[in-house]
PDB file of C-alpha atoms in Angstrom:
ATOM      1  CA  MET A1480     -52.161  -9.521  19.648  1.00 38.00           C
ATOM      2  CA  SER A1481     -54.147 -11.224  16.932  1.00 45.00           C
ATOM      3  CA  THR A1482     -54.737 -14.946  17.190  1.00 48.00           C
ATOM      4  CA  SER A1483     -55.604 -15.335  13.508  1.00 69.00           C
ATOM      5  CA  ASN A1484     -54.460 -18.617  12.186  1.00 90.00           C
ATOM      6  CA  ILE A1485     -52.452 -18.966   9.018  1.00 91.00           C
ATOM      7  CA  PHE A1486     -55.424 -20.243   7.001  1.00 88.00           C
ATOM      8  CA  GLU A1487     -57.616 -17.251   7.948  1.00 92.00           C
ATOM      9  CA  LEU A1488     -54.762 -14.912   7.010  1.00 93.00           C
ATOM     10  CA  ALA A1489     -54.275 -16.675   3.680  1.00 89.00           C
ATOM     11  CA  LYS A1490     -57.936 -16.125   2.829  1.00 90.00           C
ATOM     12  CA  LYS A1491     -57.832 -12.524   4.045  1.00 93.00           C
ATOM     13  CA  TYR A1492     -54.839 -11.617   1.870  1.00 93.00           C
ATOM     14  CA  LYS A1493     -55.591 -14.032  -0.993  1.00 90.00           C
ATOM     15  CA  THR A1494     -52.188 -15.721  -1.076  1.00 87.00           C
ATOM     16  CA  ASP A1495     -51.796 -18.685  -3.409  1.00 80.00           C
ATOM     17  CA  LYS A1496     -49.845 -20.742  -0.845  1.00 76.00           C
ATOM     18  CA  GLY A1497     -52.974 -22.592   0.261  1.00 65.00           C
ATOM     19  CA  LEU A1498     -54.380 -23.274  -3.177  1.00 56.00           C
ATOM     20  CA  GLU A1499     -54.541 -26.640  -4.908  1.00 57.00           C
ATOM     21  CA  GLN A1500     -51.520 -25.956  -7.139  1.00 58.00           C
ATOM     22  CA  HIS A1501     -49.460 -25.657  -3.950  1.00 57.00           C
ATOM     23  CA  SER A1502     -50.936 -28.758  -2.304  1.00 54.00           C
ATOM     24  CA  PHE A1503     -50.462 -32.509  -2.389  1.00 64.00           C
ATOM     25  CA  ASN A1504     -53.135 -34.854  -1.052  1.00 65.00           C
ATOM     26  CA  GLY A1505     -54.910 -31.879   0.534  1.00 70.00           C
ATOM     27  CA  ILE A1506     -51.798 -30.687   2.400  1.00 75.00           C
ATOM     28  CA  SER A1507     -50.696 -27.195   1.332  1.00 78.00           C
ATOM     29  CA  TYR A1508     -47.600 -25.127   2.009  1.00 83.00           C
ATOM     30  CA  LEU A1509     -49.591 -23.418   4.752  1.00 88.00           C
ATOM     31  CA  HIS A1510     -50.054 -26.704   6.606  1.00 89.00           C
ATOM     32  CA  TRP A1511     -46.300 -27.201   6.576  1.00 88.00           C
ATOM     33  CA  TYR A1512     -45.536 -23.628   7.592  1.00 90.00           C
ATOM     34  CA  ASP A1513     -47.969 -23.836  10.494  1.00 93.00           C
ATOM     35  CA  SER A1514     -46.532 -27.199  11.565  1.00 92.00           C
ATOM     36  CA  LEU A1515     -42.895 -26.046  11.367  1.00 94.00           C
ATOM     37  CA  LEU A1516     -43.257 -22.471  12.577  1.00 94.00           C
ATOM     38  CA  GLY A1517     -46.555 -22.093  14.420  1.00 93.00           C
ATOM     39  CA  HIS A1518     -45.230 -23.133  17.820  1.00 95.00           C
ATOM     40  CA  LYS A1519     -42.526 -20.460  17.702  1.00 95.00           C
ATOM     41  CA  ARG A1520     -44.273 -17.736  15.756  1.00 94.00           C
ATOM     42  CA  ASN A1521     -43.917 -15.218  18.607  1.00 95.00           C
ATOM     43  CA  GLU A1522     -40.170 -15.876  18.880  1.00 96.00           C
ATOM     44  CA  ILE A1523     -39.417 -15.294  15.199  1.00 97.00           C
ATOM     45  CA  LYS A1524     -37.841 -11.861  14.667  1.00 98.00           C
ATOM     46  CA  SER A1525     -36.838 -11.833  10.993  1.00 98.00           C
ATOM     47  CA  VAL A1526     -38.388 -13.474   7.928  1.00 98.00           C
ATOM     48  CA  LEU A1527     -37.266 -13.235   4.305  1.00 98.00           C
ATOM     49  CA  GLU A1528     -39.372 -14.291   1.364  1.00 97.00           C
ATOM     50  CA  ILE A1529     -37.636 -14.385  -1.996  1.00 97.00           C
ATOM     51  CA  GLY A1530     -40.280 -13.698  -4.617  1.00 94.00           C
ATOM     52  CA  VAL A1531     -42.787 -11.004  -3.653  1.00 92.00           C
ATOM     53  CA  LYS A1532     -45.155 -11.141  -6.640  1.00 86.00           C
ATOM     54  CA  ASP A1533     -48.295  -9.348  -5.390  1.00 88.00           C
ATOM     55  CA  GLY A1534     -47.170  -9.197  -1.749  1.00 90.00           C
ATOM     56  CA  ALA A1535     -50.008 -11.345  -0.380  1.00 92.00           C
ATOM     57  CA  SER A1536     -47.793 -13.779   1.481  1.00 93.00           C
ATOM     58  CA  LEU A1537     -45.710 -10.951   2.976  1.00 96.00           C
ATOM     59  CA  LEU A1538     -48.919  -9.597   4.491  1.00 96.00           C
ATOM     60  CA  VAL A1539     -49.662 -13.061   5.873  1.00 95.00           C
ATOM     61  CA  TRP A1540     -46.190 -13.240   7.434  1.00 96.00           C
ATOM     62  CA  LYS A1541     -46.565  -9.738   8.904  1.00 96.00           C
ATOM     63  CA  ASP A1542     -49.725 -10.766  10.763  1.00 96.00           C
ATOM     64  CA  TYR A1543     -48.631 -14.331  11.547  1.00 96.00           C
ATOM     65  CA  PHE A1544     -45.191 -13.364  12.914  1.00 96.00           C
ATOM     66  CA  GLN A1545     -46.230 -10.289  14.857  1.00 95.00           C
ATOM     67  CA  ASN A1546     -42.810  -9.748  16.436  1.00 97.00           C
ATOM     68  CA  ALA A1547     -40.851 -10.052  13.189  1.00 97.00           C
ATOM     69  CA  ASP A1548     -39.509  -7.767  10.541  1.00 98.00           C
ATOM     70  CA  ILE A1549     -40.581  -9.116   7.176  1.00 98.00           C
ATOM     71  CA  PHE A1550     -38.218  -8.785   4.220  1.00 98.00           C
ATOM     72  CA  GLY A1551     -39.152  -9.338   0.607  1.00 97.00           C
ATOM     73  CA  LEU A1552     -36.744  -9.731  -2.282  1.00 97.00           C
ATOM     74  CA  ASP A1553     -37.945  -9.527  -5.861  1.00 95.00           C
ATOM     75  CA  ILE A1554     -36.464  -8.616  -9.212  1.00 92.00           C
ATOM     76  CA  ASN A1555     -39.562  -6.680 -10.284  1.00 90.00           C
ATOM     77  CA  PRO A1556     -39.481  -3.000  -9.140  1.00 91.00           C
ATOM     78  CA  ILE A1557     -43.279  -2.842  -8.941  1.00 90.00           C
ATOM     79  CA  CYS A1558     -43.081  -4.924  -5.754  1.00 88.00           C
ATOM     80  CA  LYS A1559     -42.020  -1.874  -3.740  1.00 90.00           C
ATOM     81  CA  TYR A1560     -45.677  -0.948  -3.306  1.00 90.00           C
ATOM     82  CA  VAL A1561     -46.139  -3.513  -0.503  1.00 90.00           C
ATOM     83  CA  LYS A1562     -43.511  -1.841   1.709  1.00 91.00           C
ATOM     84  CA  SER A1563     -44.766  -0.774   5.144  1.00 92.00           C
ATOM     85  CA  ASP A1564     -43.578  -0.259   8.706  1.00 94.00           C
ATOM     86  CA  ARG A1565     -42.550  -3.917   9.182  1.00 96.00           C
ATOM     87  CA  ILE A1566     -42.275  -5.003   5.546  1.00 97.00           C
ATOM     88  CA  LYS A1567     -39.004  -4.074   3.884  1.00 97.00           C
ATOM     89  CA  ILE A1568     -38.601  -4.633   0.154  1.00 97.00           C
ATOM     90  CA  HIS A1569     -35.330  -5.144  -1.700  1.00 97.00           C
ATOM     91  CA  ILE A1570     -35.305  -5.081  -5.484  1.00 95.00           C
ATOM     92  CA  GLY A1571     -32.783  -7.251  -7.312  1.00 95.00           C
ATOM     93  CA  SER A1572     -32.021 -10.767  -8.427  1.00 94.00           C
ATOM     94  CA  GLN A1573     -31.680 -13.513  -5.874  1.00 95.00           C
ATOM     95  CA  ASP A1574     -28.375 -14.528  -7.453  1.00 95.00           C
ATOM     96  CA  CYS A1575     -26.823 -11.043  -7.261  1.00 96.00           C
ATOM     97  CA  PRO A1576     -24.136 -10.749  -4.549  1.00 97.00           C
ATOM     98  CA  GLU A1577     -24.589  -6.968  -4.243  1.00 97.00           C
ATOM     99  CA  THR A1578     -28.341  -7.298  -3.712  1.00 96.00           C
ATOM    100  CA  ILE A1579     -27.934 -10.069  -1.142  1.00 98.00           C
ATOM    101  CA  THR A1580     -25.180  -8.147   0.674  1.00 98.00           C
ATOM    102  CA  LYS A1581     -27.454  -5.084   1.029  1.00 97.00           C
ATOM    103  CA  LEU A1582     -30.243  -7.299   2.324  1.00 97.00           C
ATOM    104  CA  ILE A1583     -27.954  -8.973   4.870  1.00 98.00           C
ATOM    105  CA  ASP A1584     -26.528  -5.608   5.940  1.00 98.00           C
ATOM    106  CA  GLU A1585     -30.037  -4.428   6.816  1.00 97.00           C
ATOM    107  CA  ALA A1586     -31.436  -7.616   8.350  1.00 97.00           C
ATOM    108  CA  ARG A1587     -28.252  -9.137   9.839  1.00 97.00           C
ATOM    109  CA  PHE A1588     -29.947 -12.549  10.338  1.00 98.00           C
ATOM    110  CA  PHE A1589     -33.100 -14.473   9.420  1.00 98.00           C
ATOM    111  CA  ASP A1590     -35.094 -16.916  11.515  1.00 98.00           C
ATOM    112  CA  CYS A1591     -36.877 -18.097   8.390  1.00 98.00           C
ATOM    113  CA  ILE A1592     -36.122 -17.785   4.679  1.00 98.00           C
ATOM    114  CA  ILE A1593     -38.648 -18.886   2.064  1.00 96.00           C
ATOM    115  CA  ASP A1594     -37.395 -19.127  -1.503  1.00 95.00           C
ATOM    116  CA  ASP A1595     -40.347 -18.687  -3.851  1.00 91.00           C
ATOM    117  CA  GLY A1596     -38.290 -16.661  -6.331  1.00 89.00           C
ATOM    118  CA  SER A1597     -37.235 -17.375  -9.878  1.00 85.00           C
ATOM    119  CA  HIS A1598     -37.569 -21.179  -9.608  1.00 80.00           C
ATOM    120  CA  LEU A1599     -34.291 -21.423 -11.531  1.00 85.00           C
ATOM    121  CA  VAL A1600     -31.859 -23.881  -9.982  1.00 86.00           C
ATOM    122  CA  ASP A1601     -28.788 -21.673 -10.470  1.00 89.00           C
ATOM    123  CA  HIS A1602     -30.553 -18.824  -8.659  1.00 91.00           C
ATOM    124  CA  MET A1603     -31.724 -21.074  -5.840  1.00 92.00           C
ATOM    125  CA  ILE A1604     -28.231 -22.418  -5.267  1.00 93.00           C
ATOM    126  CA  ALA A1605     -26.632 -18.964  -5.419  1.00 96.00           C
ATOM    127  CA  SER A1606     -29.028 -17.396  -2.923  1.00 96.00           C
ATOM    128  CA  PHE A1607     -28.814 -20.398  -0.605  1.00 97.00           C
ATOM    129  CA  ASN A1608     -25.022 -20.217  -0.586  1.00 98.00           C
ATOM    130  CA  MET A1609     -25.097 -16.497   0.219  1.00 98.00           C
ATOM    131  CA  LEU A1610     -27.938 -16.567   2.762  1.00 98.00           C
ATOM    132  CA  TRP A1611     -27.487 -19.824   4.661  1.00 98.00           C
ATOM    133  CA  PRO A1612     -24.700 -18.358   6.829  1.00 98.00           C
ATOM    134  CA  VAL A1613     -27.126 -15.752   8.216  1.00 98.00           C
ATOM    135  CA  VAL A1614     -29.909 -18.160   9.146  1.00 98.00           C
ATOM    136  CA  SER A1615     -30.153 -18.066  12.931  1.00 98.00           C
ATOM    137  CA  PRO A1616     -29.475 -21.249  14.932  1.00 97.00           C
ATOM    138  CA  GLY A1617     -32.628 -23.348  14.747  1.00 95.00           C
ATOM    139  CA  GLY A1618     -33.884 -21.249  11.821  1.00 97.00           C
ATOM    140  CA  LEU A1619     -35.323 -22.623   8.592  1.00 96.00           C
ATOM    141  CA  TYR A1620     -34.441 -22.185   4.930  1.00 97.00           C
ATOM    142  CA  ILE A1621     -37.399 -23.366   2.852  1.00 94.00           C
ATOM    143  CA  LEU A1622     -37.342 -23.934  -0.904  1.00 92.00           C
ATOM    144  CA  GLU A1623     -40.750 -23.882  -2.559  1.00 86.00           C
ATOM    145  CA  ASP A1624     -41.744 -25.320  -5.915  1.00 72.00           C
ATOM    146  CA  LEU A1625     -38.872 -27.770  -6.303  1.00 63.00           C
ATOM    147  CA  GLU A1626     -40.928 -29.647  -8.874  1.00 64.00           C
ATOM    148  CA  CYS A1627     -40.090 -26.768 -11.231  1.00 62.00           C
ATOM    149  CA  LEU A1628     -36.529 -28.090 -11.374  1.00 62.00           C
ATOM    150  CA  TYR A1629     -37.814 -31.124 -13.265  1.00 58.00           C
ATOM    151  CA  LYS A1630     -40.122 -29.618 -15.849  1.00 65.00           C
ATOM    152  CA  ASP A1631     -40.040 -27.258 -18.808  1.00 65.00           C
ATOM    153  CA  LEU A1632     -41.214 -23.863 -17.554  1.00 59.00           C
ATOM    154  CA  THR A1633     -41.295 -22.123 -20.930  1.00 59.00           C
ATOM    155  CA  ASP A1634     -45.062 -21.586 -20.876  1.00 62.00           C
ATOM    156  CA  ASP A1635     -45.330 -21.006 -17.110  1.00 57.00           C
ATOM    157  CA  VAL A1636     -42.905 -18.089 -17.005  1.00 55.00           C
ATOM    158  CA  LYS A1637     -45.128 -16.026 -19.288  1.00 55.00           C
ATOM    159  CA  SER A1638     -47.405 -15.534 -16.255  1.00 54.00           C
ATOM    160  CA  TRP A1639     -44.508 -14.697 -13.879  1.00 51.00           C
ATOM    161  CA  SER A1640     -44.140 -10.977 -14.329  1.00 53.00           C
ATOM    162  CA  GLY A1641     -40.640 -10.698 -12.858  1.00 51.00           C
ATOM    163  CA  MET A1642     -39.038 -13.208 -15.232  1.00 51.00           C
ATOM    164  CA  ARG A1643     -38.489 -10.565 -17.886  1.00 49.00           C
ATOM    165  CA  PHE A1644     -35.997  -8.875 -15.552  1.00 52.00           C
ATOM    166  CA  ASN A1645     -33.698 -11.907 -15.275  1.00 56.00           C
ATOM    167  CA  LYS A1646     -30.447 -11.547 -17.218  1.00 60.00           C
ATOM    168  CA  SER A1647     -30.780 -15.037 -18.585  1.00 52.00           C
ATOM    169  CA  ASN A1648     -34.291 -16.336 -18.438  1.00 46.00           C
ATOM    170  CA  THR A1649     -33.872 -19.201 -20.873  1.00 45.00           C
ATOM    171  CA  ASN A1650     -32.813 -21.853 -18.328  1.00 45.00           C
ATOM    172  CA  TYR A1651     -36.292 -23.338 -17.892  1.00 40.00           C
ATOM    173  CA  GLY A1652     -36.247 -26.973 -18.829  1.00 39.00           C
TER     174      GLY A1652
END
């Protein structure tokens, strides 16, 4: 069993979760994840990350939670390439009941859900409402990038490849 820490894994897979844009006063998402989840990383059996992008963080989770199945949900079909023995990819919108139902049918429960998806408040609320009931007792539901709810994302979304797949991608500001 690997004893790699979350920061080594982040460097290895080049995830953006430890970078300055995801930090405040030198504390990144990774610091929080390690603080909240590190002590029970061997007990965690099922992790979902909404928003796959390039798959880097899914690879981190696969190595960090060595006893877990890792699920990724993304609207962009290109994300299927990161699928492997313990990484399962579902393609669809995080606010789509059919997509979420298929995901729940396969996973049954999640010990940890990380929403790094569309960053659109309606989507975040919809997926939370559908997924919260299947978070295991003592599990976590984490919402990343909440600052996006308070700013105009018109220019930012041009660099988010999956945004073009959203039915209504004009709800940015």
